[in-house]
mmCIF file of N, CA and C in Angstrom:
data_model
loop_
_atom_site.group_PDB
_atom_site.id
_atom_site.type_symbol
_atom_site.label_atom_id
_atom_site.label_comp_id
_atom_site.label_asym_id
_atom_site.label_seq_id
_atom_site.Cartn_x
_atom_site.Cartn_y
_atom_site.Cartn_z
ATOM 1 N N MET F 1 -22.959 9.949 3.556
ATOM 2 C CA MET F 1 -22.480 9.119 4.485
ATOM 3 C C MET F 1 -22.937 9.738 5.860
ATOM 4 N N ASP F 2 -23.284 8.679 6.732
ATOM 5 C CA ASP F 2 -23.787 9.125 8.003
ATOM 6 C C ASP F 2 -22.633 9.329 8.992
ATOM 7 N N HIS F 3 -23.009 10.025 10.133
ATOM 8 C CA HIS F 3 -21.895 10.410 10.990
ATOM 9 C C HIS F 3 -21.115 9.330 11.485
ATOM 10 N N GLU F 4 -21.877 8.298 11.900
ATOM 11 C CA GLU F 4 -20.997 6.929 12.431
ATOM 12 C C GLU F 4 -20.072 6.440 11.518
ATOM 13 N N LYS F 5 -20.444 6.189 10.112
ATOM 14 C CA LYS F 5 -19.633 5.789 9.139
ATOM 15 C C LYS F 5 -18.530 6.594 8.865
ATOM 16 N N LYS F 6 -18.683 7.981 8.941
ATOM 17 C CA LYS F 6 -17.581 8.933 8.787
ATOM 18 C C LYS F 6 -16.495 8.839 9.837
ATOM 19 N N GLU F 7 -17.069 8.656 11.022
ATOM 20 C CA GLU F 7 -16.232 8.386 12.203
ATOM 21 C C GLU F 7 -15.351 7.212 11.969
ATOM 22 N N ALA F 8 -15.986 6.062 11.540
ATOM 23 C CA ALA F 8 -15.237 4.845 11.138
ATOM 24 C C ALA F 8 -14.218 4.922 10.314
ATOM 25 N N VAL F 9 -14.343 5.669 9.248
ATOM 26 C CA VAL F 9 -13.441 5.936 8.186
ATOM 27 C C VAL F 9 -12.281 6.691 8.782
ATOM 28 N N GLY F 10 -12.687 7.696 9.416
ATOM 29 C CA GLY F 10 -11.732 8.556 10.019
ATOM 30 C C GLY F 10 -10.793 7.884 10.840
ATOM 31 N N SER F 11 -11.096 6.876 11.839
ATOM 32 C CA SER F 11 -10.602 6.312 12.704
ATOM 33 C C SER F 11 -9.593 5.204 12.006
ATOM 34 N N ARG F 12 -10.151 4.677 11.037
ATOM 35 C CA ARG F 12 -9.382 3.881 10.080
ATOM 36 C C ARG F 12 -8.017 4.486 9.552
ATOM 37 N N TYR F 13 -8.281 5.760 9.131
ATOM 38 C CA TYR F 13 -7.352 6.477 8.391
ATOM 39 C C TYR F 13 -6.252 7.068 9.694
ATOM 40 N N ASP F 14 -6.735 7.184 10.754
ATOM 41 C CA ASP F 14 -5.825 7.601 12.000
ATOM 42 C C ASP F 14 -4.891 6.363 12.403
ATOM 43 N N VAL F 15 -5.511 5.376 12.272
ATOM 44 C CA VAL F 15 -4.707 4.104 12.487
ATOM 45 C C VAL F 15 -3.609 3.983 11.419
ATOM 46 N N LEU F 16 -3.796 4.241 10.294
ATOM 47 C CA LEU F 16 -3.045 4.068 9.081
ATOM 48 C C LEU F 16 -1.828 5.052 9.439
ATOM 49 N N ARG F 17 -2.090 6.196 9.808
ATOM 50 C CA ARG F 17 -1.420 7.432 10.179
ATOM 51 C C ARG F 17 -0.331 7.116 11.143
ATOM 52 N N ARG F 18 -0.981 6.335 12.217
ATOM 53 C CA ARG F 18 0.005 6.024 13.347
ATOM 54 C C ARG F 18 0.903 4.891 13.001
ATOM 55 N N LEU F 19 0.508 3.846 12.343
ATOM 56 C CA LEU F 19 1.199 2.732 12.296
ATOM 57 C C LEU F 19 2.042 2.625 11.041
ATOM 58 N N ILE F 20 1.789 3.043 9.926
ATOM 59 C CA ILE F 20 2.556 2.845 8.642
ATOM 60 C C ILE F 20 3.773 3.657 8.665
ATOM 61 N N PRO F 21 3.733 5.000 8.989
ATOM 62 C CA PRO F 21 4.959 5.487 8.918
ATOM 63 C C PRO F 21 6.152 5.229 9.717
ATOM 64 N N PRO F 22 5.889 4.840 10.989
ATOM 65 C CA PRO F 22 7.013 4.148 11.922
ATOM 66 C C PRO F 22 7.396 3.019 11.155
ATOM 67 N N LYS F 23 6.622 2.092 10.609
ATOM 68 C CA LYS F 23 7.153 0.826 10.033
ATOM 69 C C LYS F 23 8.087 1.180 8.697
ATOM 70 N N LEU F 24 7.662 2.140 7.975
ATOM 71 C CA LEU F 24 8.600 2.639 6.666
ATOM 72 C C LEU F 24 9.726 3.284 7.319
ATOM 73 N N GLU F 25 9.698 3.954 8.507
ATOM 74 C CA GLU F 25 11.154 4.570 8.873
ATOM 75 C C GLU F 25 12.058 3.423 9.226
ATOM 76 N N ILE F 26 11.464 2.397 10.058
ATOM 77 C CA ILE F 26 12.413 1.155 10.336
ATOM 78 C C ILE F 26 12.906 0.480 9.041
ATOM 79 N N ILE F 27 12.080 0.397 8.001
ATOM 80 C CA ILE F 27 12.685 -0.348 6.656
ATOM 81 C C ILE F 27 13.654 0.632 6.026
ATOM 82 N N GLN F 28 13.434 1.954 6.139
ATOM 83 C CA GLN F 28 14.406 2.719 5.628
ATOM 84 C C GLN F 28 15.743 2.849 6.143
ATOM 85 N N LYS F 29 15.764 2.596 7.383
ATOM 86 C CA LYS F 29 17.129 2.499 8.450
ATOM 87 C C LYS F 29 17.852 1.245 8.186
ATOM 88 N N GLN F 30 17.165 0.302 7.729
ATOM 89 C CA GLN F 30 17.882 -1.223 7.544
ATOM 90 C C GLN F 30 18.719 -1.067 6.400
ATOM 91 N N LYS F 31 19.519 -2.104 6.241
ATOM 92 C CA LYS F 31 20.438 -2.245 5.154
ATOM 93 C C LYS F 31 19.536 -2.856 4.061
ATOM 94 N N PHE F 32 19.703 -2.396 2.853
ATOM 95 C CA PHE F 32 19.060 -2.711 1.665
ATOM 96 C C PHE F 32 19.272 -4.154 1.299
ATOM 97 N N ASP F 33 18.322 -5.094 1.292
ATOM 98 C CA ASP F 33 18.548 -6.450 0.641
ATOM 99 C C ASP F 33 17.056 -6.989 0.118
ATOM 100 N N SER F 34 17.221 -8.226 -0.183
ATOM 101 C CA SER F 34 15.779 -8.745 -0.638
ATOM 102 C C SER F 34 14.749 -8.794 0.510
ATOM 103 N N SER F 35 15.112 -9.024 1.690
ATOM 104 C CA SER F 35 14.239 -9.026 2.686
ATOM 105 C C SER F 35 13.496 -7.566 2.977
ATOM 106 N N THR F 36 14.360 -6.652 2.585
ATOM 107 C CA THR F 36 13.745 -5.154 2.934
ATOM 108 C C THR F 36 12.629 -4.908 1.903
ATOM 109 N N VAL F 37 12.879 -5.509 0.685
ATOM 110 C CA VAL F 37 11.626 -5.358 -0.293
ATOM 111 C C VAL F 37 10.462 -6.102 0.232
ATOM 112 N N GLY F 38 10.745 -7.316 0.652
ATOM 113 C CA GLY F 38 9.594 -8.209 1.037
ATOM 114 C C GLY F 38 8.839 -7.476 2.309
ATOM 115 N N LYS F 39 9.568 -6.886 3.257
ATOM 116 C CA LYS F 39 8.977 -6.169 4.289
ATOM 117 C C LYS F 39 8.148 -4.931 3.754
ATOM 118 N N PHE F 40 8.665 -4.351 2.719
ATOM 119 C CA PHE F 40 7.851 -3.027 2.258
ATOM 120 C C PHE F 40 6.637 -3.689 1.578
ATOM 121 N N ASN F 41 6.667 -4.689 0.865
ATOM 122 C CA ASN F 41 5.588 -5.255 0.113
ATOM 123 C C ASN F 41 4.482 -5.625 1.106
ATOM 124 N N LEU F 42 4.806 -6.236 2.114
ATOM 125 C CA LEU F 42 3.915 -6.524 3.160
ATOM 126 C C LEU F 42 3.129 -5.364 3.798
ATOM 127 N N ILE F 43 4.045 -4.209 4.107
ATOM 128 C CA ILE F 43 3.468 -3.203 4.581
ATOM 129 C C ILE F 43 2.454 -2.248 3.490
ATOM 130 N N PHE F 44 3.028 -2.377 2.218
ATOM 131 C CA PHE F 44 2.150 -1.628 1.228
ATOM 132 C C PHE F 44 0.827 -2.569 1.167
ATOM 133 N N LYS F 45 0.706 -3.829 1.161
ATOM 134 C CA LYS F 45 -0.447 -4.623 1.045
ATOM 135 C C LYS F 45 -1.315 -4.407 2.158
ATOM 136 N N VAL F 46 -0.774 -4.226 3.593
ATOM 137 C CA VAL F 46 -1.592 -4.107 4.777
ATOM 138 C C VAL F 46 -2.267 -2.666 4.501
ATOM 139 N N PHE F 47 -1.304 -1.722 4.063
ATOM 140 C CA PHE F 47 -1.911 -0.170 3.924
ATOM 141 C C PHE F 47 -3.106 -0.388 2.875
ATOM 142 N N LEU F 48 -2.913 -0.872 1.641
ATOM 143 C CA LEU F 48 -3.860 -0.992 0.753
ATOM 144 C C LEU F 48 -5.114 -1.677 1.401
ATOM 145 N N LEU F 49 -4.971 -2.861 1.987
ATOM 146 C CA LEU F 49 -6.199 -3.534 2.534
ATOM 147 C C LEU F 49 -6.893 -2.593 3.527
ATOM 148 N N ARG F 50 -6.261 -1.941 4.402
ATOM 149 C CA ARG F 50 -6.771 -1.018 5.332
ATOM 150 C C ARG F 50 -7.520 0.032 4.719
ATOM 151 N N TYR F 51 -6.725 0.790 3.735
ATOM 152 C CA TYR F 51 -7.153 2.011 3.166
ATOM 153 C C TYR F 51 -8.513 1.652 2.362
ATOM 154 N N LEU F 52 -8.474 0.448 1.578
ATOM 155 C CA LEU F 52 -9.594 0.256 0.741
ATOM 156 C C LEU F 52 -10.753 -0.554 1.372
ATOM 157 N N ASN F 53 -10.388 -0.755 2.753
ATOM 158 C CA ASN F 53 -11.362 -1.437 3.503
ATOM 159 C C ASN F 53 -11.717 -2.845 3.178
ATOM 160 N N LEU F 54 -10.688 -3.768 2.647
ATOM 161 C CA LEU F 54 -10.804 -4.749 2.001
ATOM 162 C C LEU F 54 -10.585 -5.958 2.957
ATOM 163 N N ASN F 55 -11.189 -7.142 2.962
ATOM 164 C CA ASN F 55 -10.986 -8.041 3.914
ATOM 165 C C ASN F 55 -10.635 -9.430 3.079
ATOM 166 N N TYR F 56 -9.924 -9.321 2.022
ATOM 167 C CA TYR F 56 -9.502 -10.464 1.200
ATOM 168 C C TYR F 56 -8.216 -9.981 0.460
ATOM 169 N N GLU F 57 -7.265 -10.776 -0.090
ATOM 170 C CA GLU F 57 -6.142 -10.668 -0.628
ATOM 171 C C GLU F 57 -6.530 -10.423 -2.003
ATOM 172 N N PHE F 58 -5.922 -9.373 -2.768
ATOM 173 C CA PHE F 58 -6.633 -8.778 -3.951
ATOM 174 C C PHE F 58 -5.696 -9.264 -5.060
ATOM 175 N N THR F 59 -6.219 -9.307 -6.162
ATOM 176 C CA THR F 59 -5.347 -9.413 -7.381
ATOM 177 C C THR F 59 -5.277 -8.116 -7.958
ATOM 178 N N THR F 60 -4.359 -7.982 -9.033
ATOM 179 C CA THR F 60 -4.142 -6.640 -9.847
ATOM 180 C C THR F 60 -5.379 -6.060 -10.308
ATOM 181 N N ASP F 61 -6.195 -6.816 -10.802
ATOM 182 C CA ASP F 61 -7.583 -6.453 -11.570
ATOM 183 C C ASP F 61 -8.491 -6.078 -10.378
ATOM 184 N N GLU F 62 -8.457 -6.740 -9.316
ATOM 185 C CA GLU F 62 -9.468 -6.331 -8.143
ATOM 186 C C GLU F 62 -8.878 -5.035 -7.504
ATOM 187 N N LEU F 63 -7.590 -4.651 -7.374
ATOM 188 C CA LEU F 63 -7.046 -3.526 -6.988
ATOM 189 C C LEU F 63 -7.438 -2.450 -7.822
ATOM 190 N N ILE F 64 -7.275 -2.606 -9.039
ATOM 191 C CA ILE F 64 -7.838 -1.538 -10.109
ATOM 192 C C ILE F 64 -9.246 -1.254 -9.882
ATOM 193 N N GLN F 65 -10.214 -2.094 -9.863
ATOM 194 C CA GLN F 65 -11.636 -1.933 -9.517
ATOM 195 C C GLN F 65 -11.848 -1.123 -8.377
ATOM 196 N N GLU F 66 -11.052 -1.702 -7.274
ATOM 197 C CA GLU F 66 -11.180 -0.906 -5.783
ATOM 198 C C GLU F 66 -10.763 0.552 -5.971
ATOM 199 N N LEU F 67 -9.676 0.759 -6.789
ATOM 200 C CA LEU F 67 -9.286 2.119 -6.864
ATOM 201 C C LEU F 67 -9.999 3.017 -7.624
ATOM 202 N N GLU F 68 -10.793 2.539 -8.809
ATOM 203 C CA GLU F 68 -11.754 3.100 -9.467
ATOM 204 C C GLU F 68 -12.722 3.742 -8.698
ATOM 205 N N ARG F 69 -13.288 2.940 -7.707
ATOM 206 C CA ARG F 69 -14.283 3.629 -6.942
ATOM 207 C C ARG F 69 -13.979 4.781 -5.986
ATOM 208 N N LEU F 70 -12.797 4.930 -5.744
ATOM 209 C CA LEU F 70 -12.236 6.018 -5.113
ATOM 210 C C LEU F 70 -12.134 7.394 -5.691
ATOM 211 N N LYS F 71 -12.075 8.260 -5.079
ATOM 212 C CA LYS F 71 -12.239 9.728 -5.653
ATOM 213 C C LYS F 71 -10.728 10.267 -5.390
ATOM 214 N N ILE F 72 -9.794 9.561 -6.167
ATOM 215 C CA ILE F 72 -8.374 9.989 -5.913
ATOM 216 C C ILE F 72 -7.901 10.162 -7.392
ATOM 217 N N SER F 73 -6.869 11.181 -7.514
ATOM 218 C CA SER F 73 -6.326 11.372 -8.867
ATOM 219 C C SER F 73 -6.088 10.115 -9.569
ATOM 220 N N SER F 74 -6.097 10.357 -11.130
ATOM 221 C CA SER F 74 -5.793 9.088 -11.798
ATOM 222 C C SER F 74 -4.271 8.974 -11.773
ATOM 223 N N LYS F 75 -3.442 10.007 -11.574
ATOM 224 C CA LYS F 75 -1.782 9.814 -11.300
ATOM 225 C C LYS F 75 -1.653 9.006 -10.302
ATOM 226 N N LEU F 76 -2.306 9.269 -9.000
ATOM 227 C CA LEU F 76 -2.144 8.485 -7.805
ATOM 228 C C LEU F 76 -2.566 7.028 -8.076
ATOM 229 N N LYS F 77 -3.676 6.804 -8.686
ATOM 230 C CA LYS F 77 -4.065 5.306 -9.008
ATOM 231 C C LYS F 77 -3.076 4.619 -9.856
ATOM 232 N N GLU F 78 -2.588 5.292 -10.917
ATOM 233 C CA GLU F 78 -1.397 4.714 -11.803
ATOM 234 C C GLU F 78 -0.108 4.329 -11.024
ATOM 235 N N ARG F 79 0.136 5.381 -9.963
ATOM 236 C CA ARG F 79 1.438 5.079 -9.128
ATOM 237 C C ARG F 79 1.291 3.975 -8.336
ATOM 238 N N ILE F 80 0.146 3.772 -7.788
ATOM 239 C CA ILE F 80 -0.279 2.672 -6.708
ATOM 240 C C ILE F 80 -0.147 1.272 -7.689
ATOM 241 N N ILE F 81 -0.846 1.332 -8.717
ATOM 242 C CA ILE F 81 -0.730 0.034 -9.499
ATOM 243 C C ILE F 81 0.661 -0.300 -10.006
ATOM 244 N N ALA F 82 1.529 1.011 -10.292
ATOM 245 C CA ALA F 82 2.793 0.601 -10.811
ATOM 246 C C ALA F 82 3.696 0.186 -9.690
ATOM 247 N N ILE F 83 3.360 0.418 -8.473
ATOM 248 C CA ILE F 83 4.242 0.187 -7.261
ATOM 249 C C ILE F 83 3.851 -1.342 -7.050
ATOM 250 N N SER F 84 2.467 -1.647 -7.129
ATOM 251 C CA SER F 84 2.167 -3.069 -6.924
ATOM 252 C C SER F 84 2.581 -3.949 -7.709
ATOM 253 N N ASN F 85 2.521 -3.495 -9.146
ATOM 254 C CA ASN F 85 3.074 -4.549 -10.207
ATOM 255 C C ASN F 85 4.569 -4.656 -9.993
ATOM 256 N N ARG F 86 5.146 -3.690 -9.653
ATOM 257 C CA ARG F 86 6.849 -3.710 -9.551
ATOM 258 C C ARG F 86 6.935 -4.678 -8.502
ATOM 259 N N LEU F 87 6.271 -4.648 -7.230
ATOM 260 C CA LEU F 87 6.521 -5.503 -6.179
ATOM 261 C C LEU F 87 6.292 -6.936 -6.377
ATOM 262 N N ILE F 88 5.049 -6.994 -7.183
ATOM 263 C CA ILE F 88 4.713 -8.465 -7.611
ATOM 264 C C ILE F 88 5.944 -9.179 -8.482
ATOM 265 N N ASN F 89 6.289 -8.198 -9.399
ATOM 266 C CA ASN F 89 7.419 -8.903 -10.224
ATOM 267 C C ASN F 89 8.744 -9.174 -9.524
ATOM 268 N N VAL F 90 9.043 -8.232 -8.514
ATOM 269 C CA VAL F 90 10.273 -8.470 -7.754
ATOM 270 C C VAL F 90 9.974 -9.723 -6.902
ATOM 271 N N GLU F 91 8.968 -9.942 -6.063
ATOM 272 C CA GLU F 91 8.536 -11.018 -5.198
ATOM 273 C C GLU F 91 8.258 -12.346 -6.035
ATOM 274 N N TYR F 92 7.574 -12.242 -6.992
ATOM 275 C CA TYR F 92 7.117 -13.496 -7.734
ATOM 276 C C TYR F 92 7.814 -13.903 -9.093
ATOM 277 N N GLY F 93 8.170 -12.751 -9.703
ATOM 278 C CA GLY F 93 8.605 -12.990 -11.158
ATOM 279 C C GLY F 93 10.060 -13.043 -11.193
ATOM 280 N N GLY F 94 10.884 -12.966 -10.103
ATOM 281 C CA GLY F 94 12.243 -12.895 -10.284
ATOM 282 C C GLY F 94 12.849 -11.700 -10.591
ATOM 283 N N GLY F 95 12.201 -10.786 -10.636
ATOM 284 C CA GLY F 95 12.762 -9.428 -10.938
ATOM 285 C C GLY F 95 13.453 -8.775 -10.066
ATOM 286 N N GLU F 96 14.433 -7.902 -10.270
ATOM 287 C CA GLU F 96 15.263 -7.233 -9.217
ATOM 288 C C GLU F 96 15.030 -5.885 -9.212
ATOM 289 N N ILE F 97 15.402 -5.279 -8.016
ATOM 290 C CA ILE F 97 15.107 -3.831 -7.858
ATOM 291 C C ILE F 97 16.405 -3.264 -7.502
ATOM 292 N N SER F 98 16.853 -2.124 -7.856
ATOM 293 C CA SER F 98 18.040 -1.490 -7.295
ATOM 294 C C SER F 98 17.982 -0.772 -5.975
ATOM 295 N N GLU F 99 18.767 -0.422 -5.317
ATOM 296 C CA GLU F 99 18.769 0.239 -3.945
ATOM 297 C C GLU F 99 18.099 1.622 -4.323
ATOM 298 N N GLU F 100 18.743 2.348 -5.382
ATOM 299 C CA GLU F 100 18.045 3.518 -5.724
ATOM 300 C C GLU F 100 16.530 3.483 -6.111
ATOM 301 N N GLU F 101 16.076 2.688 -7.084
ATOM 302 C CA GLU F 101 14.746 2.487 -7.243
ATOM 303 C C GLU F 101 13.905 2.343 -6.107
ATOM 304 N N PHE F 102 14.504 1.379 -5.236
ATOM 305 C CA PHE F 102 13.592 1.030 -4.136
ATOM 306 C C PHE F 102 13.506 2.344 -3.158
ATOM 307 N N GLU F 103 14.500 3.145 -2.888
ATOM 308 C CA GLU F 103 14.377 4.378 -2.291
ATOM 309 C C GLU F 103 13.429 5.283 -2.958
ATOM 310 N N SER F 104 13.382 5.420 -4.317
ATOM 311 C CA SER F 104 12.350 6.363 -4.787
ATOM 312 C C SER F 104 10.927 5.905 -4.706
#
């Protein structure tokens, strides 16, 4: 990876570090309800889009493919996919999530 490309990746991660944690803190302080889950889902998707450097809405299969190209642990990949699937189930499949599960 050349120097300019490394700087671009580094600055993208810096943006994520600056923007995502404050958004998560705001959600954490809110009263838990279905809109809280929706807000978290949006932040999670934005994080993945930026982290994976994607410019399109991805399917679960596409997410798996993108995660496979990264050098991250299989445990982390599995956790990301599990969270994504759970959020999809809650948002589109009529699934429910408890406050305790959401907090974890």
